[in-house]
XYZ file of C-alpha atoms in Angstrom:
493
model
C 70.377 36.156 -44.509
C 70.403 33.034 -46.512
C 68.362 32.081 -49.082
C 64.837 30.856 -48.405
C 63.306 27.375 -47.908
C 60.970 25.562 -50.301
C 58.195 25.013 -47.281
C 59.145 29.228 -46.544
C 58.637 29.779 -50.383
C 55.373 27.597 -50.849
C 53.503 30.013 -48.158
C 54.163 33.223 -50.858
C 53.841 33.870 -54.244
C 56.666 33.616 -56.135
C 56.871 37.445 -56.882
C 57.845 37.560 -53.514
C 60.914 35.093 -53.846
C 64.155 36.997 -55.176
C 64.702 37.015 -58.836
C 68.334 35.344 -58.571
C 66.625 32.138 -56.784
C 67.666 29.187 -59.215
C 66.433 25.559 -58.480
C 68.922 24.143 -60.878
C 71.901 26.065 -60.230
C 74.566 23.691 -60.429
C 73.469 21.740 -63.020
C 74.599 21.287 -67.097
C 72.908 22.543 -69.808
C 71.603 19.209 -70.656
C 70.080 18.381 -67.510
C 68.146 21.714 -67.594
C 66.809 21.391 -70.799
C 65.767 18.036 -69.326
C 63.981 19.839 -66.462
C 62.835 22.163 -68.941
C 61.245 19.486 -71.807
C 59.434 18.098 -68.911
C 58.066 21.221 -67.263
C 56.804 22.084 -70.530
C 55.253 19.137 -71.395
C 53.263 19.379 -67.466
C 52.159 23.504 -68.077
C 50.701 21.408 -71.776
C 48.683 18.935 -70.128
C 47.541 20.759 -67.094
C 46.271 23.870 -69.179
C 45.865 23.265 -73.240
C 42.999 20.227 -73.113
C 40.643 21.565 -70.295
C 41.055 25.442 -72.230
C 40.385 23.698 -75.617
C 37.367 22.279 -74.643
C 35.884 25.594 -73.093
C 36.468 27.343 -76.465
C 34.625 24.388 -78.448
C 31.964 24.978 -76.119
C 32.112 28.996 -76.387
C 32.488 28.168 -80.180
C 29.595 25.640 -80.286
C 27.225 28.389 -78.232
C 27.873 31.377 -79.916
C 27.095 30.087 -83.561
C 24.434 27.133 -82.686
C 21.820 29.810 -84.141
C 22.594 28.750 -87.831
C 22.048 25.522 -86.806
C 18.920 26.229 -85.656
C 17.810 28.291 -87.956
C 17.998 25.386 -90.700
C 16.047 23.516 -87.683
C 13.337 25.421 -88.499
C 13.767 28.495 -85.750
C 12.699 31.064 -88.148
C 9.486 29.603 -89.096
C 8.452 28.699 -85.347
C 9.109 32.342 -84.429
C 8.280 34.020 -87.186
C 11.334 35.328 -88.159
C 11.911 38.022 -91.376
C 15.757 37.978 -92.264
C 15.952 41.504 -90.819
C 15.004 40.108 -87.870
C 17.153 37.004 -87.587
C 20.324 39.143 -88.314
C 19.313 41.570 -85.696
C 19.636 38.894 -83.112
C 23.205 37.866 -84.714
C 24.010 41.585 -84.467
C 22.724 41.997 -80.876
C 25.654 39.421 -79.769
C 28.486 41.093 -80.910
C 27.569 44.334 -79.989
C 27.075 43.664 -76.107
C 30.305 41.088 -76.279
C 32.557 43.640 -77.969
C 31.357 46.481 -75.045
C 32.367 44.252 -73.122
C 35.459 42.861 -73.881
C 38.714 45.288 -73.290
C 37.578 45.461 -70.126
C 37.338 41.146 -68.883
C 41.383 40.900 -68.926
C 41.794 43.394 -66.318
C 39.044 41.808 -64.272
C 40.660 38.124 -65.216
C 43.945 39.631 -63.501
C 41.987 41.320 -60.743
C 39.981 37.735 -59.683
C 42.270 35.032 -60.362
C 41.169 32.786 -63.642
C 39.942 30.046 -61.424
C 37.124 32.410 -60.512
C 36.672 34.332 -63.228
C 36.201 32.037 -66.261
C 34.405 29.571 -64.325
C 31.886 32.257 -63.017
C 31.337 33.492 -67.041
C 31.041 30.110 -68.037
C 28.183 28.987 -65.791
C 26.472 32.698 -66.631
C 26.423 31.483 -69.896
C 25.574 28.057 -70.241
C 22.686 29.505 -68.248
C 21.494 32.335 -70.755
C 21.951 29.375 -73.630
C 20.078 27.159 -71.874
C 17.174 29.489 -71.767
C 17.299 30.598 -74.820
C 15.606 27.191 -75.929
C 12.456 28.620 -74.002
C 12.082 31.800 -75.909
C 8.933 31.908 -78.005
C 9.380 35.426 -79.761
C 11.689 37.406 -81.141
C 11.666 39.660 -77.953
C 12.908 36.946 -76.107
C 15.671 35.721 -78.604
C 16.814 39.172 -78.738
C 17.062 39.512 -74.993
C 18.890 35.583 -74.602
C 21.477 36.924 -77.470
C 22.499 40.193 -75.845
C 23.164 38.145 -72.079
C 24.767 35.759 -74.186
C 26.929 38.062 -75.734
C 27.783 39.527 -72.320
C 28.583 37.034 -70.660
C 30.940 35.162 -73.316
C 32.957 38.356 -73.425
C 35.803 37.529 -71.408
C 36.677 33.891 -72.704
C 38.762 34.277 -76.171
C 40.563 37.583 -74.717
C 41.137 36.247 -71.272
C 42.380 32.578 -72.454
C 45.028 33.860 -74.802
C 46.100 36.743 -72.184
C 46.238 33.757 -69.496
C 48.347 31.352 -71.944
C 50.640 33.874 -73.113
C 51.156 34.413 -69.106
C 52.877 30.647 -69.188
C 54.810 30.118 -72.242
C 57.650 31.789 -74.329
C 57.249 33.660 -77.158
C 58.143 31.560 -79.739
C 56.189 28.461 -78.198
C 53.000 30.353 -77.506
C 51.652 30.146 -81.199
C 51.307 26.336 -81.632
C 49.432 26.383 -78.321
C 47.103 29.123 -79.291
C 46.462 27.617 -82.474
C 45.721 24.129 -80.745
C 43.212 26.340 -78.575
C 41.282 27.862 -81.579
C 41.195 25.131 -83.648
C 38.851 23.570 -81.217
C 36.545 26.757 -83.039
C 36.888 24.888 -86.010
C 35.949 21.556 -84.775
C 32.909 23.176 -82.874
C 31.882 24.012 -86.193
C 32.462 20.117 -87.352
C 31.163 18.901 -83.889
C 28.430 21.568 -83.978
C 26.632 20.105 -87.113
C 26.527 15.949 -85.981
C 25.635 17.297 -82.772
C 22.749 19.729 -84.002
C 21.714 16.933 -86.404
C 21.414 14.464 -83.533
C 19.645 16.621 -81.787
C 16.901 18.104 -83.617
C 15.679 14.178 -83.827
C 14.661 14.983 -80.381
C 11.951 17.331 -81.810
C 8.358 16.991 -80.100
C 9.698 15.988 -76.839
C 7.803 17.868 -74.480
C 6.223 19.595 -76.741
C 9.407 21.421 -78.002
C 10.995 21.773 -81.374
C 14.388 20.591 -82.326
C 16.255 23.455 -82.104
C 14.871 24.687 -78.997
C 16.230 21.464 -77.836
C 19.681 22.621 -79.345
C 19.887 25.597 -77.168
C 18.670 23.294 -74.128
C 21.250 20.509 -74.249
C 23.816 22.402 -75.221
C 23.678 25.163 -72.678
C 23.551 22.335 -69.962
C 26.610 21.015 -71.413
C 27.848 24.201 -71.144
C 26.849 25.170 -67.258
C 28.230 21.439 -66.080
C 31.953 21.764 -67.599
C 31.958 26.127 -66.153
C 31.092 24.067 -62.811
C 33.781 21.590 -63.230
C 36.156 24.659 -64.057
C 36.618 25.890 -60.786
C 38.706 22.589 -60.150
C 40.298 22.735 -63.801
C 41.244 26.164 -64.193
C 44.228 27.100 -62.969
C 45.746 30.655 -61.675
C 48.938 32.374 -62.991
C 52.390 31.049 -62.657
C 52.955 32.755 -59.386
C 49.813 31.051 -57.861
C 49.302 27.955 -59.562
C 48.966 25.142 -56.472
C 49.488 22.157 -59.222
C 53.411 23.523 -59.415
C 56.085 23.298 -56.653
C 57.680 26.163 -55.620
C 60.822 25.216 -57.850
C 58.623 25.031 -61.190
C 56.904 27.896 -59.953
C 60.329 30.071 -60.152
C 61.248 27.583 -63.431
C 58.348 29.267 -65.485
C 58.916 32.697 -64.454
C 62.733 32.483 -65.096
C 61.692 31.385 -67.970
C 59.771 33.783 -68.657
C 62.248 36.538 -67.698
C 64.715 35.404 -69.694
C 62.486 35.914 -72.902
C 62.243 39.363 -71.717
C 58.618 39.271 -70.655
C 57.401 41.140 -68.396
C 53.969 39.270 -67.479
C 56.827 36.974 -65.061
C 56.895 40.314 -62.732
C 53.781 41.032 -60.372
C 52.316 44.672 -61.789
C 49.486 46.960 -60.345
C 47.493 48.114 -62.659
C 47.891 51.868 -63.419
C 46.059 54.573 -66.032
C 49.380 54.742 -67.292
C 49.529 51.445 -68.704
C 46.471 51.971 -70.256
C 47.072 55.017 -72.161
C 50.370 53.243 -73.180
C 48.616 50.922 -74.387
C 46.025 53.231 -76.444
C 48.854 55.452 -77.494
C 50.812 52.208 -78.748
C 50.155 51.651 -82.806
C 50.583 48.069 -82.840
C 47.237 48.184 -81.540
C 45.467 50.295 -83.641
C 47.401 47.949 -86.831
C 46.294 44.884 -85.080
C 42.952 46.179 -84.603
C 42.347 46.302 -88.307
C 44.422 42.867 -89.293
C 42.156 41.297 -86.719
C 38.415 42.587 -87.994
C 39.957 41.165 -91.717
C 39.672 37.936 -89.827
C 36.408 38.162 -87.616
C 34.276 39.523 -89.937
C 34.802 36.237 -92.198
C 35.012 34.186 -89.736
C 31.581 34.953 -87.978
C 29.803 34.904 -91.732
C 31.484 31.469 -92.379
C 30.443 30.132 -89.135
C 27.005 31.243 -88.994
C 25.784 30.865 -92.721
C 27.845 27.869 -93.738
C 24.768 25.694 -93.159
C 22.482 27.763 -95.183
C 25.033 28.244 -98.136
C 25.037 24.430 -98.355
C 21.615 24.045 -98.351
C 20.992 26.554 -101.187
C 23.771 24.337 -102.870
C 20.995 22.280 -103.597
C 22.787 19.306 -101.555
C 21.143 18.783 -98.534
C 17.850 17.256 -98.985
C 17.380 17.142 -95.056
C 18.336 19.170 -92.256
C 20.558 16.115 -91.550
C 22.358 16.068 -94.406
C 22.669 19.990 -94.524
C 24.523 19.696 -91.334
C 26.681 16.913 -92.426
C 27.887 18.675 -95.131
C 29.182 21.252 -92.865
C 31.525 19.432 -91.016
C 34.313 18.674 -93.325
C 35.582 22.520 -94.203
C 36.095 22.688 -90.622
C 38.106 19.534 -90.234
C 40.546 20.975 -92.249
C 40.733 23.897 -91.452
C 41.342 22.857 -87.763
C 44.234 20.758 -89.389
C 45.714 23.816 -90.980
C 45.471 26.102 -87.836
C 47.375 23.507 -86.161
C 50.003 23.326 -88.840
C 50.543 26.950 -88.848
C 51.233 27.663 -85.377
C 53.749 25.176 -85.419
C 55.487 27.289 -88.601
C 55.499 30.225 -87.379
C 56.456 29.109 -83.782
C 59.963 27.327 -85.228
C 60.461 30.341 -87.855
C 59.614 32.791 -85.471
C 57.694 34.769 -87.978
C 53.951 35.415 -88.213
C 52.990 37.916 -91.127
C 53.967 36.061 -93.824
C 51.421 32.807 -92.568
C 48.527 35.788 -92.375
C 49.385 36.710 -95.873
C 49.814 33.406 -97.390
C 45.826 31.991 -95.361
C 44.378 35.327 -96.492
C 44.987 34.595 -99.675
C 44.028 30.936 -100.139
C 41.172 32.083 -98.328
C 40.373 34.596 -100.838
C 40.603 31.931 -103.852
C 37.727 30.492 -102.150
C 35.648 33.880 -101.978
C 36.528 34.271 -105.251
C 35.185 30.348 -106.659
C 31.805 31.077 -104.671
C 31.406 34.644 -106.204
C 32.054 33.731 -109.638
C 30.033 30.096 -110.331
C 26.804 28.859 -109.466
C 27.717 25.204 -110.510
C 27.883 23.369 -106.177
C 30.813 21.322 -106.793
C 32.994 24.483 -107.493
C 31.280 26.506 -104.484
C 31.542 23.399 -102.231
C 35.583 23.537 -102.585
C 35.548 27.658 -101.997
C 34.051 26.717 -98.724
C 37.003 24.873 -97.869
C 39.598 27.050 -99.198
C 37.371 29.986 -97.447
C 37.663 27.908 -94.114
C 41.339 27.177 -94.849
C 41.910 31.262 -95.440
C 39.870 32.113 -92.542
C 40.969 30.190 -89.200
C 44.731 30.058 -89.035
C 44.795 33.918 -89.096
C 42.825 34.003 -85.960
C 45.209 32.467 -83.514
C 48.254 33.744 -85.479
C 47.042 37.325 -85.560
C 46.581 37.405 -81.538
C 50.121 35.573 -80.809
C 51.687 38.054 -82.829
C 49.784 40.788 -80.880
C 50.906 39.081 -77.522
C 54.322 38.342 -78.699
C 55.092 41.952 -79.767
C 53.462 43.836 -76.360
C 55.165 43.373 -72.822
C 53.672 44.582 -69.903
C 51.222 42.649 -67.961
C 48.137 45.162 -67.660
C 49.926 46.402 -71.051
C 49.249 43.026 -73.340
C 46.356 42.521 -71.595
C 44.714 46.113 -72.762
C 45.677 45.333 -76.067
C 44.206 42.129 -76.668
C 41.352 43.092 -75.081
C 41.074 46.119 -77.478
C 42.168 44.203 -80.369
C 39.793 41.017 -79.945
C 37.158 43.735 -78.896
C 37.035 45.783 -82.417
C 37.339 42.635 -84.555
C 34.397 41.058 -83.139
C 32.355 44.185 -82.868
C 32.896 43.914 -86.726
C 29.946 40.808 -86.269
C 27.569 43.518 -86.770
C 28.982 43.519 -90.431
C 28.939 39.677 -90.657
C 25.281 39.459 -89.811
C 24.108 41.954 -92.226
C 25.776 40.974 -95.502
C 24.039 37.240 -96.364
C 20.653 38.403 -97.204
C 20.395 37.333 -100.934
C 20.117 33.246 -101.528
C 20.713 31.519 -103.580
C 24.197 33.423 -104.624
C 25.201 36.020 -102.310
C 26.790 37.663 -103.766
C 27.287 40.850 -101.285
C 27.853 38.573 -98.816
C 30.602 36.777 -100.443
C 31.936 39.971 -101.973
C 31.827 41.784 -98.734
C 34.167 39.282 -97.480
C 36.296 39.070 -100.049
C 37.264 43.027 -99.500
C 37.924 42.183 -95.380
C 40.242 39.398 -96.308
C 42.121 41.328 -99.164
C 41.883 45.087 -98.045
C 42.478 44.700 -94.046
C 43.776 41.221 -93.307
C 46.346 41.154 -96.350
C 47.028 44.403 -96.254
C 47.287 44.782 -92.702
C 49.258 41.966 -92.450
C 51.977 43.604 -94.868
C 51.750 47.032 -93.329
C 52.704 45.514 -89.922
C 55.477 43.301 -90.693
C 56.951 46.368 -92.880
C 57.213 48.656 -89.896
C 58.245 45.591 -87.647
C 61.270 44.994 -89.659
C 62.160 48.516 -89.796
C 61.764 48.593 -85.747
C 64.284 46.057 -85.215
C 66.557 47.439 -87.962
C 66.903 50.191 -85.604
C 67.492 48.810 -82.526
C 70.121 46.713 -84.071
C 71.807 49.841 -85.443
C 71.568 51.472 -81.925
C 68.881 54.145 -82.559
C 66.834 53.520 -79.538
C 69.530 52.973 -77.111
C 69.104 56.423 -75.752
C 65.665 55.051 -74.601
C 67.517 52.991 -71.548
C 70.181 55.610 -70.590
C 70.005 56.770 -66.840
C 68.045 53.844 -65.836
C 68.060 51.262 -63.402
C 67.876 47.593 -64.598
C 64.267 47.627 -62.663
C 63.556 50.989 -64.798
C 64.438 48.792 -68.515
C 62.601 46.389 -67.255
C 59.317 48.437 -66.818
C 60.211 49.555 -70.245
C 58.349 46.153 -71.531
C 59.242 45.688 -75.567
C 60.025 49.506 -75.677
C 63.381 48.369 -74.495
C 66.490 48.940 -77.162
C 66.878 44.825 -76.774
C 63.632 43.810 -77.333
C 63.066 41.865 -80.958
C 59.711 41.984 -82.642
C 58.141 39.295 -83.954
C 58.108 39.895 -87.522
């Protein structure tokens, strides 16, 4: 039999097209990495932008509520603090129950159904929620929104780290998270436009933040269905060649998510049983639970700065700390991507970012506590998208990695619940402040170290031969299954 055609190939997916298929057999090492540069540069332009923007949005949704509360949503709906941080608890509890389980149903309905469908179910619920009128009914709008946001941070990191290598998949995550950042700079003009609309039709200006944005929100999870692509195997915007170019690609960086899998309990108590998980479990809530307290009371820290003498400039003063740190998420995936390591950026943020908890805890004068906030967001945001490429770059198997992020990304933001609770105190807060403080030192620090320890001493091993037994006996199609159990895979350190 000879080998197939291109217009035989385009009719399957390319897990059905033999693994020794080459498009540019024949050709020098320079012209490939021609092909290569190129094909990279496409998968960049095709995926990163559209993605990016459906974070911000995510971003801009989830945490509009301390915009609003400066807006004056407290007062309308007669809000005690107990209450308002119930409805920021309600959020994270329904989105974390929900969460380890949206990557298997990502892989199950294709991501040009899936994230669209979540994205429309939300900007719905948001849009809504500008029509509640009592605390029953923000508490109801917060759990669906929790719900239905559930799938979009796990699911777009699984999907990327579907496309890229291991050592390029950390710049791009980073790109896509920073856009959190710059929903938190974008989030403040855009509230403080807004609430000028108060009074039209008889609504106040934050109900009118919930309103527009949501709509925003439903009209780009529309556009999505023609944005969002599938996986590698089934993306239509790549020929049948750069269809088998990605996945070779992908096979020779010993990743298994360029083989076609069915999902199985067994790579799900793999997964459970694997403790990479359980350590990135507790790196990661040393990152959410400071990031969700940032993100929510930023505004109201400022204003009991004494700085803001509107709502306006309140908001205002929120959006440089995020500019920067959306800078320095940027610059750090790009480190760690050329020095293939990722620990030692975690270790360095977390503690720049606990300088910053440290200036707000110990001085009341604003100019001091004004900087912490930007060595807090500095601290805070580059760990995110670090912490989960180092998950995805150190677990192979395509239900496998998609288990653990979903686990990982699941327990950190249940850890919201904390992040509501702690700012109840102004002008200082001092628990607040303090609580995150310990989260940033005690799990994300010390995390950090604990995991690159026993990383090192895993590939010390391998290179010394000890897990070699681990592939004797088996088939090439048997190591493979193996994922990064196998004697030749590297961690990333």
């Amino acid at each position: 039999m000879g080998v197939p055609s291109d217009s035989e190939n385009a009719m399957k997916p390319i897990d059905a097209i033999p693994n020794d298929v080459d498009p540019d057999a024949g050709l020098s090492p320079e012209e490939r990495e021609a092909i290569e540069r190129k094909l990279v540069r496409r998968l960049d332009y095709k995926l990163i932008p559209w993605l990016c923007i459906l974070y911000l949005l995510a971003f801009l949704d989830r945490a509009n509520i301390g915009n609003a509360k400066i807006a004056g949503l407290t007062h309308d709906l007669g809000l005690s603090t107990a209450q308002f941080n119930a409805t920021l608890t309600i959020f994270f509890v329904s989105y974390s129950v929900f969460e380890p389980l949206t990557n298997v149903l990502l892989k199950r309905l294709r991501p040009s159904i899936f994230i669209p469908l979540i994205m429309v179910s939300w900007g719905i619920t948001m849009t809504l929620m500008g029509l509640v009128t009592n605390y029953t009914g923000l508490m109801i709008a917060r759990w669906f929104l929790g719900l239905t946001e559930a799938g979009l941070f796990p699911g777009i990191n699984y999907y990327l780290s579907c496309w890229y290598r291991r050592q390029e998949f950390g710049i791009r995550a980073a790109l896509f998270f920073s856009s959190a950042a710059i929903s938190g700079s974008f989030g403040g003009l855009l509230a403080a436009a807004i609430e000028q609309m108060a009074g039209v039709g008889g609504k106040p200006g934050w109900a009118w933040i919930f309103i527009l944005e949501g709509l925003l929100t439903v009209l780009f999870g529309i556009a999505s269905f023609w944005f969002v692509y599938d996986f590698p195997s089934e993306a239509k915007f790549l020929s049948p060649d750069d269809r088998a170019r990605v996945l070779r690609r992908l096979r020779a960086d010993k990743q298994s998510s360029a083989e076609h899998e069915s999902f199985s309990s067994t790579a799900f108590w793999s997964s459970v049983k694997d403790w990479k998980m359980w350590i990135g479990m507790a790196i990661y809530m040393g990152t959410t639970v400071p990031l969700y307290a940032f993100s929510i009371f930023l505004p109201t820290i400022i204003k009991d700065l004494g700085w803001g003498r509107t709502t306006v400039q309140t908001q205002l003063y929120s959006v440089p700390p995020y500019v920067v740190a959306a800078l320095l998420t940027v610059v750090v995936g790009w480190a760690a991507d050329r020095t293939r390591t990722r620990g030692v950026y975690n270790l360095a943020s977390s503690l720049l970012g606990s300088v910053g908890f440290i200036m707000l805890l110990a001085t009341n004068h604003p100019g001091v506590q004004y900087a912490g906030t930007f060595l807090g967001a500095m601290g805070i945001y580059p760990c995110i998208s670090n912490t989960i490429t180092w998950m995805a770059n150190n677990v192979e198997g395509v239900y496998r990695r998609g288990v653990v992020l979903g686990f990982v990304i699941g327990w950190g933001n249940l850890n919201g619940i904390v992040s509501s609770n702690i700012y109840f105190r102004p002008p200082n807060y001092k628990e607040g402040h303090g609580v995150v403080l310990a989260f940033l030192l005690v799990f994300l620090s010390g995390g950090s170290l604990l995991m690159t320890i026993l990383l090192r001493l895993e590939n010390r091993r391998r290179a010394l031969g000890k897990r070699d037994y681990l592939v004797e006996g088996k088939s090439e199609e048997e190591i493979r299954e193996l994922g990064d159990w196998r004697p030749d895979f590297v961690y990333t350190t």
